[in-house]
Amino acid sequence: MSLDTISSSPLHTQPASLTTHSVPVEHLDYKYIEKCSDLKYLEKILGVLRSGKEGIYPHLTEFCEKHVEKLDPRSRALRKENFPATSASFSKDEWDQITNELQTWENEIKINDVELNKQLFFCNDVNIPPVRGSNCSIQKVTYSGDKAYSKTRHLPRSYQDWDKFDVEKECAKIDETLTTNESAAIIDDSLLKIQSKIDTTGLTEQEKVVLANREKDKGNEAFRAGDYEEAVTYYTRSVYIMPMTTAYNNRAQAEIKLQRWYDVLSDCERVLQLEPHNTKALLRRATAYKQLENLQMAHDDINAVLRSEPNNMSAQRLLEEISKKINAHIHHKPNKGKKLLIQEVEDDDDDDDDDGDEKDDMPCAGGQSAGENRQAAVRGGMGNAQKKAHSGGARGPTANKYKVKAEGEPAAVANRKNLANGNSTAQPANGRPDSPGEERTESTCASGALPPPLARLKNEGNQLFKNGQFGDALEKYTQAITGFTEAAIDSPEDLCILYSNRAACYLKDGNSSDCIADCSRALELQPFSLKPLLRRAMAYESLERYRKAYVDYKTALQIDSSIQAAHDSVNRITRLLIEQDGAEWRQKLPEIPAVPVSLRQHHTAATSSTHLHKENDTQEAARRAEARFTSLKTEGNELVKKGQYQEAVGKYSECLKLKSDECAIFTNRALCFIKLKRFAEAKQDCNSALNLESSNKKAFYRRALANKGLKDYEACSSDLQEVLRLDTSVQEAQQELDEVTALLKQQRATGSPSQPRRDITITEVEDYDEEGDAVKSSSDGEQKSTSQTINLQPSNAYEFGQALNAARSLNDTAACAQLLRTVPPDSLPQYVSTQLDGHTLSFIMKTLDTHLLASEPGVVYQLLDHLHTTERFSMVLMMLNPDERRQMTQLFEHLCSVDCEDFSQNDIKNLANKYI
Amino acid sequence: MSAPLDKPQVVSHSQKSLNYSLFDSKWIPCSAKFVCLGSSCRGTGLMQIYELQHGGIKLVKETEKTKPIKCGTFGASSLQQRHLATGDFDGNLHVWNLEAPDVPVYSVKAHKEIVNAVDGVGGLGIGDGAPEIVTGSRDGTVKVWDPRQKDTPVANMEPVEGETKRDCWTVAFGHAFNDQDRCVCAGYDNGDIKLFDLRNMSVRWEKNIKNGVCSVEFDRKDIQMNKLVATSLEGKFHVFDMRTEHPTKGFASVSEKAHKSTVWQVRHLPQNRDIFMTAGGAGNLHLWKYEYPAKRSEMDGDGEERGVAGTLNLLQNVTLSTQPISSLDWSPDKQGLCVCSSFDQCVRVLIVTKLNRV
């Protein structure tokens, strides 16, 4: 009893106390009561006043009550007898709300009730544990001291027997080593015994919902009591039964308390998958990012929150902290950041106290932490209503923003400015300082160039975008667009770019719907531009409008089939759609627009332009481009003659941007690359040229030189032979061939792949006016997208995969052969690993058969010997079609017929068994 | 003090005077119906089912039994079945299918005398493990039953031969957070509270609160023991923090004397374990909230861990009747909805508002 804090209530002990310590009449006085600060005595006075023994003074009684309340609002003396409230106690709205709520519940529960009754006779006992006593391990203990109860478990047991029964002793008898103390004071460690999984077999959906909510409530309660570990356990149980966003969200909050940041991230991401704009999840993820020092991501998340709820206090506070941190990072070096981290942790501890005011929005200092906690946990499922009202209110300005934007851009600019700055003071809608009227004079500028002010805005936007300041970039682009439309410039491609760039900002900010709107506008201006298409696809995907996303990705792939991300996304979406719609999913798709052949891009990724200008080369620009093209080309040729190859490459690249189907430019640039000893790029250019014009001897010759530079003498020699076949009179080719053959022999003899690099003398003098007839001579069938850079020196699995895919999509077995040569055979399985599918395998087989087998059977054997150890190899084998199988058999037949000291016929047979 | 309407309000939804003595009332899970148990003037048992309909309550079914029914619980039945377990004046434990209440689905002569209290666990998704019913009787025994086992209890707690038998007034399950651990708490007329650990088959804790224990309840049955509320004659009740047990001092507790007479019943809000209602002998209801202390346990001088009790906050109190309120039950489905029966032969449906705001 000593621990009990018994407090006697003066109210109830009144009659007794009054007789013993009576209150002098003079104390029943306003002045005395006002001055008196002894709560107990005041309560006594109040008791006397209420009793009416000294006369009835209603006003004095009330005064006394107020004074007591001032001293202690929770005083027991203030408790009065109340009667149940009736409709009269509420305002009409409140009363209606109460009755309506009940009525709704009544209707819902009655439906549930009927449904439950339908399932009445369906019940199974699968997951019910057996009757007590039949499997309880402790009961197998024999009770020596207690014969009466040792025979049967079900006989009554007296209190004394209960007391006598000493589990420890009994256990110790059986197992001497067992020293656990079951009845220890601390039982918290038994928390581990709460199972994180629940057997839900045989439960109806309805029951699962009830159960999941119940576990979540238990989690909320544990959270409030400060048992965060336990809360996490219960939330885990809840999501195990049925994944709900609230449970994930609350678990994230509990994990924040436990400082398990990575768990927080994964939970928030799960919520965001289900609800992309869940504010709480975004805030919690931001907190986790902040703690993990991933400030940029935290910043992005908070911006996303502030966009939907500009007045969210915790978000603003968190944003402030993060901005401070970012600045600290910029100005000082990491050691300063360390210090801040500690400060943050302290902040979090401050939030742990649980007696703050829960009704206010965000009362605590840690911004997100405490206020959010309560919002989430205290209210649990039901309590979210209030929060929703809040967010609903906050949505006002957002909705307003959309409306304004539809009507006129300037207002939208102001609005966005507000959002970006994070303040809510309204700016005048026409507050944009620069007047577009003055810009019109300069809008006559040639060839798609923007008037300088707009160009400046755009460049600023680009710069901000690159710095990750998407909000600010957005603003710049918007200004540029407004200026553009007002200046009435007729340059759809520039406007298209602006829209596309702004869409990118929206996309980065997670504002998918605006992104889609901008992309659509851009595409109206410039049908089949790649970037807007891709961005729109991504936006659709994030909004889970998979069908539209699929169509956009597909369209984008028609334009440029080498976009790996698009391929991946298409695969992913296909899977999702199949899941969603079943096998018929294709029929539900909107029509995929066919892209005109002229627009299919010949992608020049080699130049890796980081600009956002790439959409320039379209038919509108063609006319203007033509002139520019010619001048650029002549300039390039001049530079080559002067020996300024680097500059020449720049000129030629510009040319190719304008017109990418010019064979001569490719060969010329290849020459420059060779002079600059950038052989891989040179080879790439030659390949492009050959794709345009399959019998261009210059291209062959230069590729030979490039191959020689790459020490691929094999390919070099074959290229030179090709040159000689086309034109036997080329002296240089003959000379080169002789030299290369010698080198080749030398290489085979030594077997060492690394030889000292030889200087290659390039003895070529050429005229550079060759574009004329060469352009159209080749077969049009070759005009598919090519010239993707194939990285032939992959350093990791990803690069290898990229290169292999590129090679396969171009059906470039030579490149593949090159690729396979560079890879050490024993690491091949790691490199291919997940990329391996039937087509890739057959492509590799083909390459081995056609390119490598003749020259390097040893390598082929090595590769084959390792390839079959790849993950999922047997699976892939099963998916081969008959043709591909035949090809494989062929390869092994060929391999058998080759004589090589690296392997025997038996080895081949063993290996073949693994493949065929 | 905040404006009166900011506090939770107890609203009288509807009430109905009946022509028999009411002992217990229970919501049928996942429905808008509740069942009233009692004794007719002829000395037979009555079981009535009422349903909320358009702002009122309506009798939908009535069954008469041979013996007055004292208490009931749905706690050991699955949500699919919703079978009611009852204890009657003759010491019988019955389990009824309310759709066909003529014949019990389970029946046992559990005690020699009246069954004062019954509680269930393992059903309705509350508490892992086997469904079990515990009964406490005037004959001094507390027995645990499994509806799958006929005739014999799975556990029996009774005083030693020769010792005076104390009237067991109340029983409650708790600590059922996995399929092995489970505790039964029983309160007796002499003020004894005993906590039986069903896993170890031992008395885990004992306490005397001086006055007869009218009602005990854990704040949650299906978590590790967290809090236990015990109400007594003479208007006092105790809240024990069951998380930390000191080797000599036991569990920390806070007590409150709020009612002028017996506290007949305590029931925790199913949606929030820290809020509970006590029902008093003077026909009043008190709604409480338990506030946790900053730290729930601390080290005493000997290096032993000792619990720290929190505080109690009265949220609301109302007076419904001049007669004792004998039973109270929160709806498991609708937060704030409750039914109570009193000795003035009246059943009342109440709504407590703003519970999610406290």
PDB file of C-alpha atoms in Angstrom, chain A residues 530-752:
ATOM      1  CA  LEU A 530      11.389  12.861 -77.243  1.00  0.00           C
ATOM      2  CA  LYS A 531      11.831  14.593 -73.903  1.00  0.00           C
ATOM      3  CA  PRO A 532       8.291  15.792 -73.344  1.00  0.00           C
ATOM      4  CA  LEU A 533       7.118  12.323 -74.262  1.00  0.00           C
ATOM      5  CA  LEU A 534       9.415  10.691 -71.749  1.00  0.00           C
ATOM      6  CA  ARG A 535       8.576  13.184 -69.049  1.00  0.00           C
ATOM      7  CA  ARG A 536       4.894  12.773 -69.616  1.00  0.00           C
ATOM      8  CA  ALA A 537       5.311   9.036 -69.478  1.00  0.00           C
ATOM      9  CA  MET A 538       7.099   9.312 -66.148  1.00  0.00           C
ATOM     10  CA  ALA A 539       4.432  11.618 -64.793  1.00  0.00           C
ATOM     11  CA  TYR A 540       1.678   9.274 -65.910  1.00  0.00           C
ATOM     12  CA  GLU A 541       3.496   6.412 -64.335  1.00  0.00           C
ATOM     13  CA  SER A 542       3.794   8.203 -61.029  1.00  0.00           C
ATOM     14  CA  LEU A 543       0.079   8.902 -61.155  1.00  0.00           C
ATOM     15  CA  GLU A 544      -0.442   5.185 -61.822  1.00  0.00           C
ATOM     16  CA  ARG A 545      -2.068   5.878 -65.136  1.00  0.00           C
ATOM     17  CA  TYR A 546      -0.122   3.056 -66.600  1.00  0.00           C
ATOM     18  CA  ARG A 547      -1.878   2.729 -69.905  1.00  0.00           C
ATOM     19  CA  LYS A 548      -1.087   6.264 -70.908  1.00  0.00           C
ATOM     20  CA  ALA A 549       2.412   5.956 -69.590  1.00  0.00           C
ATOM     21  CA  TYR A 550       2.852   2.818 -71.661  1.00  0.00           C
ATOM     22  CA  VAL A 551       1.713   4.521 -74.824  1.00  0.00           C
ATOM     23  CA  ASP A 552       4.066   7.432 -74.246  1.00  0.00           C
ATOM     24  CA  TYR A 553       7.024   5.206 -73.550  1.00  0.00           C
ATOM     25  CA  LYS A 554       6.286   3.177 -76.621  1.00  0.00           C
ATOM     26  CA  THR A 555       6.052   6.271 -78.747  1.00  0.00           C
ATOM     27  CA  ALA A 556       9.311   7.526 -77.327  1.00  0.00           C
ATOM     28  CA  LEU A 557      10.934   4.209 -78.125  1.00  0.00           C
ATOM     29  CA  GLN A 558       9.763   4.448 -81.694  1.00  0.00           C
ATOM     30  CA  ILE A 559      11.659   7.695 -81.934  1.00  0.00           C
ATOM     31  CA  ASP A 560      14.741   6.451 -80.184  1.00  0.00           C
ATOM     32  CA  SER A 561      14.869   2.795 -79.386  1.00  0.00           C
ATOM     33  CA  SER A 562      18.037   3.022 -77.386  1.00  0.00           C
ATOM     34  CA  ILE A 563      16.631   4.607 -74.261  1.00  0.00           C
ATOM     35  CA  GLN A 564      17.254   1.996 -71.665  1.00  0.00           C
ATOM     36  CA  ALA A 565      15.107   3.650 -69.023  1.00  0.00           C
ATOM     37  CA  ALA A 566      12.163   3.606 -71.371  1.00  0.00           C
ATOM     38  CA  HIS A 567      12.694  -0.070 -72.079  1.00  0.00           C
ATOM     39  CA  ASP A 568      12.798  -0.822 -68.397  1.00  0.00           C
ATOM     40  CA  SER A 569       9.700   1.209 -67.712  1.00  0.00           C
ATOM     41  CA  VAL A 570       7.818  -0.460 -70.540  1.00  0.00           C
ATOM     42  CA  ASN A 571       8.672  -3.831 -69.086  1.00  0.00           C
ATOM     43  CA  ARG A 572       7.633  -2.776 -65.637  1.00  0.00           C
ATOM     44  CA  ILE A 573       4.363  -1.307 -66.826  1.00  0.00           C
ATOM     45  CA  THR A 574       3.618  -4.316 -68.947  1.00  0.00           C
ATOM     46  CA  ARG A 575       3.888  -6.459 -65.876  1.00  0.00           C
ATOM     47  CA  LEU A 576       1.643  -4.134 -63.900  1.00  0.00           C
ATOM     48  CA  LEU A 577      -0.925  -4.000 -66.646  1.00  0.00           C
ATOM     49  CA  ILE A 578      -0.978  -7.745 -67.006  1.00  0.00           C
ATOM     50  CA  GLU A 579      -1.551  -7.990 -63.285  1.00  0.00           C
ATOM     51  CA  GLN A 580      -4.266  -5.413 -63.489  1.00  0.00           C
ATOM     52  CA  ASP A 581      -6.090  -6.386 -66.636  1.00  0.00           C
ATOM     53  CA  GLY A 582      -5.054  -9.952 -67.214  1.00  0.00           C
ATOM     54  CA  ALA A 583      -4.018 -11.340 -70.582  1.00  0.00           C
ATOM     55  CA  GLU A 584      -6.286  -8.972 -72.460  1.00  0.00           C
ATOM     56  CA  TRP A 585      -4.407  -5.922 -71.307  1.00  0.00           C
ATOM     57  CA  ARG A 586      -3.355  -4.839 -74.727  1.00  0.00           C
ATOM     58  CA  GLN A 587      -6.912  -4.395 -75.860  1.00  0.00           C
ATOM     59  CA  LYS A 588      -7.517  -1.804 -73.216  1.00  0.00           C
ATOM     60  CA  LEU A 589      -4.640   0.346 -74.351  1.00  0.00           C
ATOM     61  CA  PRO A 590      -5.208   3.561 -76.204  1.00  0.00           C
ATOM     62  CA  GLU A 591      -3.776   3.504 -79.706  1.00  0.00           C
ATOM     63  CA  ILE A 592      -0.053   4.031 -79.922  1.00  0.00           C
ATOM     64  CA  PRO A 593       0.598   6.726 -82.488  1.00  0.00           C
ATOM     65  CA  ALA A 594       2.918   5.727 -85.299  1.00  0.00           C
ATOM     66  CA  VAL A 595       5.945   7.956 -85.549  1.00  0.00           C
ATOM     67  CA  PRO A 596       6.831   9.105 -89.057  1.00  0.00           C
ATOM     68  CA  VAL A 597      10.094   7.596 -90.197  1.00  0.00           C
ATOM     69  CA  SER A 598      11.581  10.993 -90.819  1.00  0.00           C
ATOM     70  CA  LEU A 599      11.284  11.773 -87.144  1.00  0.00           C
ATOM     71  CA  ARG A 600      12.934   8.680 -85.835  1.00  0.00           C
ATOM     72  CA  GLN A 601      15.956  10.099 -84.302  1.00  0.00           C
ATOM     73  CA  HIS A 602      19.498   9.208 -85.122  1.00  0.00           C
ATOM     74  CA  HIS A 603      20.786   9.662 -81.758  1.00  0.00           C
ATOM     75  CA  THR A 604      24.213  11.105 -81.303  1.00  0.00           C
ATOM     76  CA  ALA A 605      24.873  10.249 -77.789  1.00  0.00           C
ATOM     77  CA  ALA A 606      28.602  10.233 -78.432  1.00  0.00           C
ATOM     78  CA  THR A 607      28.781  13.954 -78.096  1.00  0.00           C
ATOM     79  CA  SER A 608      26.924  13.690 -74.849  1.00  0.00           C
ATOM     80  CA  SER A 609      25.522  17.144 -74.954  1.00  0.00           C
ATOM     81  CA  THR A 610      24.316  18.211 -71.603  1.00  0.00           C
ATOM     82  CA  HIS A 611      22.198  20.916 -73.070  1.00  0.00           C
ATOM     83  CA  LEU A 612      18.511  20.795 -73.164  1.00  0.00           C
ATOM     84  CA  HIS A 613      18.556  21.908 -76.774  1.00  0.00           C
ATOM     85  CA  LYS A 614      18.411  18.597 -78.441  1.00  0.00           C
ATOM     86  CA  GLU A 615      14.927  18.840 -79.762  1.00  0.00           C
ATOM     87  CA  ASN A 616      16.166  21.310 -82.317  1.00  0.00           C
ATOM     88  CA  ASP A 617      16.581  19.022 -85.274  1.00  0.00           C
ATOM     89  CA  THR A 618      13.137  18.735 -86.628  1.00  0.00           C
ATOM     90  CA  GLN A 619      11.706  19.471 -89.977  1.00  0.00           C
ATOM     91  CA  GLU A 620      10.722  23.049 -89.152  1.00  0.00           C
ATOM     92  CA  ALA A 621      14.300  23.884 -88.446  1.00  0.00           C
ATOM     93  CA  ALA A 622      15.537  22.049 -91.487  1.00  0.00           C
ATOM     94  CA  ARG A 623      15.363  24.929 -93.901  1.00  0.00           C
ATOM     95  CA  ARG A 624      17.222  27.281 -91.650  1.00  0.00           C
ATOM     96  CA  ALA A 625      19.552  24.526 -90.626  1.00  0.00           C
ATOM     97  CA  GLU A 626      20.598  23.777 -94.160  1.00  0.00           C
ATOM     98  CA  ALA A 627      22.537  27.008 -94.590  1.00  0.00           C
ATOM     99  CA  ARG A 628      24.052  26.779 -91.170  1.00  0.00           C
ATOM    100  CA  PHE A 629      24.965  23.180 -91.860  1.00  0.00           C
ATOM    101  CA  THR A 630      26.952  23.987 -94.957  1.00  0.00           C
ATOM    102  CA  SER A 631      28.826  26.801 -93.317  1.00  0.00           C
ATOM    103  CA  LEU A 632      29.636  24.665 -90.299  1.00  0.00           C
ATOM    104  CA  LYS A 633      30.920  21.901 -92.513  1.00  0.00           C
ATOM    105  CA  THR A 634      33.205  24.129 -94.510  1.00  0.00           C
ATOM    106  CA  GLU A 635      34.512  25.594 -91.290  1.00  0.00           C
ATOM    107  CA  GLY A 636      35.155  22.086 -90.044  1.00  0.00           C
ATOM    108  CA  ASN A 637      37.032  21.130 -93.186  1.00  0.00           C
ATOM    109  CA  GLU A 638      39.119  24.281 -92.955  1.00  0.00           C
ATOM    110  CA  LEU A 639      40.034  23.463 -89.394  1.00  0.00           C
ATOM    111  CA  VAL A 640      41.064  19.941 -90.349  1.00  0.00           C
ATOM    112  CA  LYS A 641      43.366  21.308 -93.004  1.00  0.00           C
ATOM    113  CA  LYS A 642      44.917  23.552 -90.386  1.00  0.00           C
ATOM    114  CA  GLY A 643      45.289  20.561 -88.105  1.00  0.00           C
ATOM    115  CA  GLN A 644      42.913  21.893 -85.428  1.00  0.00           C
ATOM    116  CA  TYR A 645      41.132  18.598 -85.010  1.00  0.00           C
ATOM    117  CA  GLN A 646      39.512  19.291 -81.672  1.00  0.00           C
ATOM    118  CA  GLU A 647      37.731  22.359 -82.985  1.00  0.00           C
ATOM    119  CA  ALA A 648      36.828  20.510 -86.134  1.00  0.00           C
ATOM    120  CA  VAL A 649      35.132  17.808 -84.091  1.00  0.00           C
ATOM    121  CA  GLY A 650      33.035  20.525 -82.473  1.00  0.00           C
ATOM    122  CA  LYS A 651      31.971  21.869 -85.854  1.00  0.00           C
ATOM    123  CA  TYR A 652      31.136  18.462 -87.208  1.00  0.00           C
ATOM    124  CA  SER A 653      29.159  17.607 -84.112  1.00  0.00           C
ATOM    125  CA  GLU A 654      27.149  20.781 -84.608  1.00  0.00           C
ATOM    126  CA  CYS A 655      26.576  19.693 -88.185  1.00  0.00           C
ATOM    127  CA  LEU A 656      25.342  16.330 -87.062  1.00  0.00           C
ATOM    128  CA  LYS A 657      22.948  17.943 -84.671  1.00  0.00           C
ATOM    129  CA  LEU A 658      21.408  19.738 -87.566  1.00  0.00           C
ATOM    130  CA  LYS A 659      21.495  16.816 -89.907  1.00  0.00           C
ATOM    131  CA  SER A 660      22.376  13.423 -88.691  1.00  0.00           C
ATOM    132  CA  ASP A 661      22.157  11.479 -91.922  1.00  0.00           C
ATOM    133  CA  GLU A 662      25.208  12.959 -93.604  1.00  0.00           C
ATOM    134  CA  CYS A 663      27.696  10.211 -94.239  1.00  0.00           C
ATOM    135  CA  ALA A 664      30.601  12.481 -95.061  1.00  0.00           C
ATOM    136  CA  ILE A 665      30.355  14.320 -91.779  1.00  0.00           C
ATOM    137  CA  PHE A 666      30.658  11.054 -89.925  1.00  0.00           C
ATOM    138  CA  THR A 667      33.708   9.977 -91.879  1.00  0.00           C
ATOM    139  CA  ASN A 668      35.281  13.400 -91.508  1.00  0.00           C
ATOM    140  CA  ARG A 669      34.675  13.459 -87.805  1.00  0.00           C
ATOM    141  CA  ALA A 670      36.042   9.933 -87.604  1.00  0.00           C
ATOM    142  CA  LEU A 671      39.249  11.201 -89.190  1.00  0.00           C
ATOM    143  CA  CYS A 672      39.481  13.927 -86.574  1.00  0.00           C
ATOM    144  CA  PHE A 673      38.935  11.387 -83.834  1.00  0.00           C
ATOM    145  CA  ILE A 674      41.640   9.182 -85.257  1.00  0.00           C
ATOM    146  CA  LYS A 675      44.011  12.120 -85.347  1.00  0.00           C
ATOM    147  CA  LEU A 676      43.077  12.807 -81.744  1.00  0.00           C
ATOM    148  CA  LYS A 677      43.584   9.102 -80.978  1.00  0.00           C
ATOM    149  CA  ARG A 678      39.990   8.774 -79.796  1.00  0.00           C
ATOM    150  CA  PHE A 679      39.616   5.492 -81.590  1.00  0.00           C
ATOM    151  CA  ALA A 680      36.445   4.215 -79.992  1.00  0.00           C
ATOM    152  CA  GLU A 681      34.583   7.330 -81.026  1.00  0.00           C
ATOM    153  CA  ALA A 682      36.161   7.166 -84.448  1.00  0.00           C
ATOM    154  CA  LYS A 683      34.994   3.618 -84.856  1.00  0.00           C
ATOM    155  CA  GLN A 684      31.556   4.658 -83.719  1.00  0.00           C
ATOM    156  CA  ASP A 685      31.398   7.337 -86.366  1.00  0.00           C
ATOM    157  CA  CYS A 686      32.563   4.922 -89.039  1.00  0.00           C
ATOM    158  CA  ASN A 687      29.864   2.521 -87.989  1.00  0.00           C
ATOM    159  CA  SER A 688      27.321   5.291 -88.311  1.00  0.00           C
ATOM    160  CA  ALA A 689      28.650   6.191 -91.720  1.00  0.00           C
ATOM    161  CA  LEU A 690      28.524   2.571 -92.834  1.00  0.00           C
ATOM    162  CA  ASN A 691      24.993   2.301 -91.630  1.00  0.00           C
ATOM    163  CA  LEU A 692      24.089   5.205 -93.837  1.00  0.00           C
ATOM    164  CA  GLU A 693      26.141   3.999 -96.720  1.00  0.00           C
ATOM    165  CA  SER A 694      27.141   0.391 -96.526  1.00  0.00           C
ATOM    166  CA  SER A 695      29.915   0.539 -99.114  1.00  0.00           C
ATOM    167  CA  ASN A 696      31.719   3.682 -98.116  1.00  0.00           C
ATOM    168  CA  LYS A 697      35.352   2.762 -98.477  1.00  0.00           C
ATOM    169  CA  LYS A 698      36.531   5.762 -96.506  1.00  0.00           C
ATOM    170  CA  ALA A 699      34.459   4.653 -93.596  1.00  0.00           C
ATOM    171  CA  PHE A 700      35.888   1.151 -93.865  1.00  0.00           C
ATOM    172  CA  TYR A 701      39.402   2.472 -94.073  1.00  0.00           C
ATOM    173  CA  ARG A 702      39.004   4.778 -91.138  1.00  0.00           C
ATOM    174  CA  ARG A 703      37.358   2.080 -89.108  1.00  0.00           C
ATOM    175  CA  ALA A 704      40.324  -0.092 -89.893  1.00  0.00           C
ATOM    176  CA  LEU A 705      42.600   2.618 -88.552  1.00  0.00           C
ATOM    177  CA  ALA A 706      40.428   2.974 -85.505  1.00  0.00           C
ATOM    178  CA  ASN A 707      40.473  -0.771 -84.952  1.00  0.00           C
ATOM    179  CA  LYS A 708      44.165  -0.732 -85.280  1.00  0.00           C
ATOM    180  CA  GLY A 709      44.281   1.978 -82.678  1.00  0.00           C
ATOM    181  CA  LEU A 710      42.106  -0.177 -80.488  1.00  0.00           C
ATOM    182  CA  LYS A 711      44.476  -3.080 -81.189  1.00  0.00           C
ATOM    183  CA  ASP A 712      41.706  -5.061 -82.707  1.00  0.00           C
ATOM    184  CA  TYR A 713      43.871  -6.205 -85.561  1.00  0.00           C
ATOM    185  CA  GLU A 714      41.413  -8.867 -86.520  1.00  0.00           C
ATOM    186  CA  ALA A 715      38.674  -6.377 -87.229  1.00  0.00           C
ATOM    187  CA  CYS A 716      41.200  -4.004 -88.718  1.00  0.00           C
ATOM    188  CA  SER A 717      42.381  -6.540 -91.207  1.00  0.00           C
ATOM    189  CA  SER A 718      38.855  -7.484 -92.200  1.00  0.00           C
ATOM    190  CA  ASP A 719      38.012  -3.822 -92.718  1.00  0.00           C
ATOM    191  CA  LEU A 720      41.089  -3.287 -94.864  1.00  0.00           C
ATOM    192  CA  GLN A 721      40.225  -6.306 -96.926  1.00  0.00           C
ATOM    193  CA  GLU A 722      36.798  -4.809 -97.409  1.00  0.00           C
ATOM    194  CA  VAL A 723      38.412  -1.570 -98.633  1.00  0.00           C
ATOM    195  CA  LEU A 724      40.562  -3.464-101.097  1.00  0.00           C
ATOM    196  CA  ARG A 725      37.575  -5.436-102.293  1.00  0.00           C
ATOM    197  CA  LEU A 726      35.762  -2.197-103.035  1.00  0.00           C
ATOM    198  CA  ASP A 727      38.745  -0.550-104.610  1.00  0.00           C
ATOM    199  CA  THR A 728      41.962  -2.447-105.219  1.00  0.00           C
ATOM    200  CA  SER A 729      43.832   0.689-106.071  1.00  0.00           C
ATOM    201  CA  VAL A 730      44.030   2.062-102.580  1.00  0.00           C
ATOM    202  CA  GLN A 731      47.709   1.880-101.789  1.00  0.00           C
ATOM    203  CA  GLU A 732      47.429   2.951 -98.204  1.00  0.00           C
ATOM    204  CA  ALA A 733      45.024   0.134 -97.481  1.00  0.00           C
ATOM    205  CA  GLN A 734      47.419  -2.420 -98.869  1.00  0.00           C
ATOM    206  CA  GLN A 735      50.240  -1.076 -96.773  1.00  0.00           C
ATOM    207  CA  GLU A 736      48.153  -1.008 -93.660  1.00  0.00           C
ATOM    208  CA  LEU A 737      46.960  -4.529 -94.298  1.00  0.00           C
ATOM    209  CA  ASP A 738      50.482  -5.848 -94.490  1.00  0.00           C
ATOM    210  CA  GLU A 739      51.409  -4.098 -91.306  1.00  0.00           C
ATOM    211  CA  VAL A 740      48.349  -5.301 -89.483  1.00  0.00           C
ATOM    212  CA  THR A 741      48.804  -8.883 -90.574  1.00  0.00           C
ATOM    213  CA  ALA A 742      52.277  -8.775 -89.153  1.00  0.00           C
ATOM    214  CA  LEU A 743      50.977  -7.362 -85.925  1.00  0.00           C
ATOM    215  CA  LEU A 744      48.274  -9.951 -85.791  1.00  0.00           C
ATOM    216  CA  LYS A 745      50.727 -12.764 -86.109  1.00  0.00           C
ATOM    217  CA  GLN A 746      52.906 -11.238 -83.489  1.00  0.00           C
ATOM    218  CA  GLN A 747      49.995 -10.926 -81.147  1.00  0.00           C
ATOM    219  CA  ARG A 748      48.918 -14.522 -81.607  1.00  0.00           C
ATOM    220  CA  ALA A 749      52.393 -15.751 -81.110  1.00  0.00           C
ATOM    221  CA  THR A 750      52.985 -13.940 -77.857  1.00  0.00           C
ATOM    222  CA  GLY A 751      49.409 -14.408 -76.728  1.00  0.00           C
ATOM    223  CA  SER A 752      49.745 -11.376 -74.569  1.00  0.00           C
TER     224      SER A 752
END
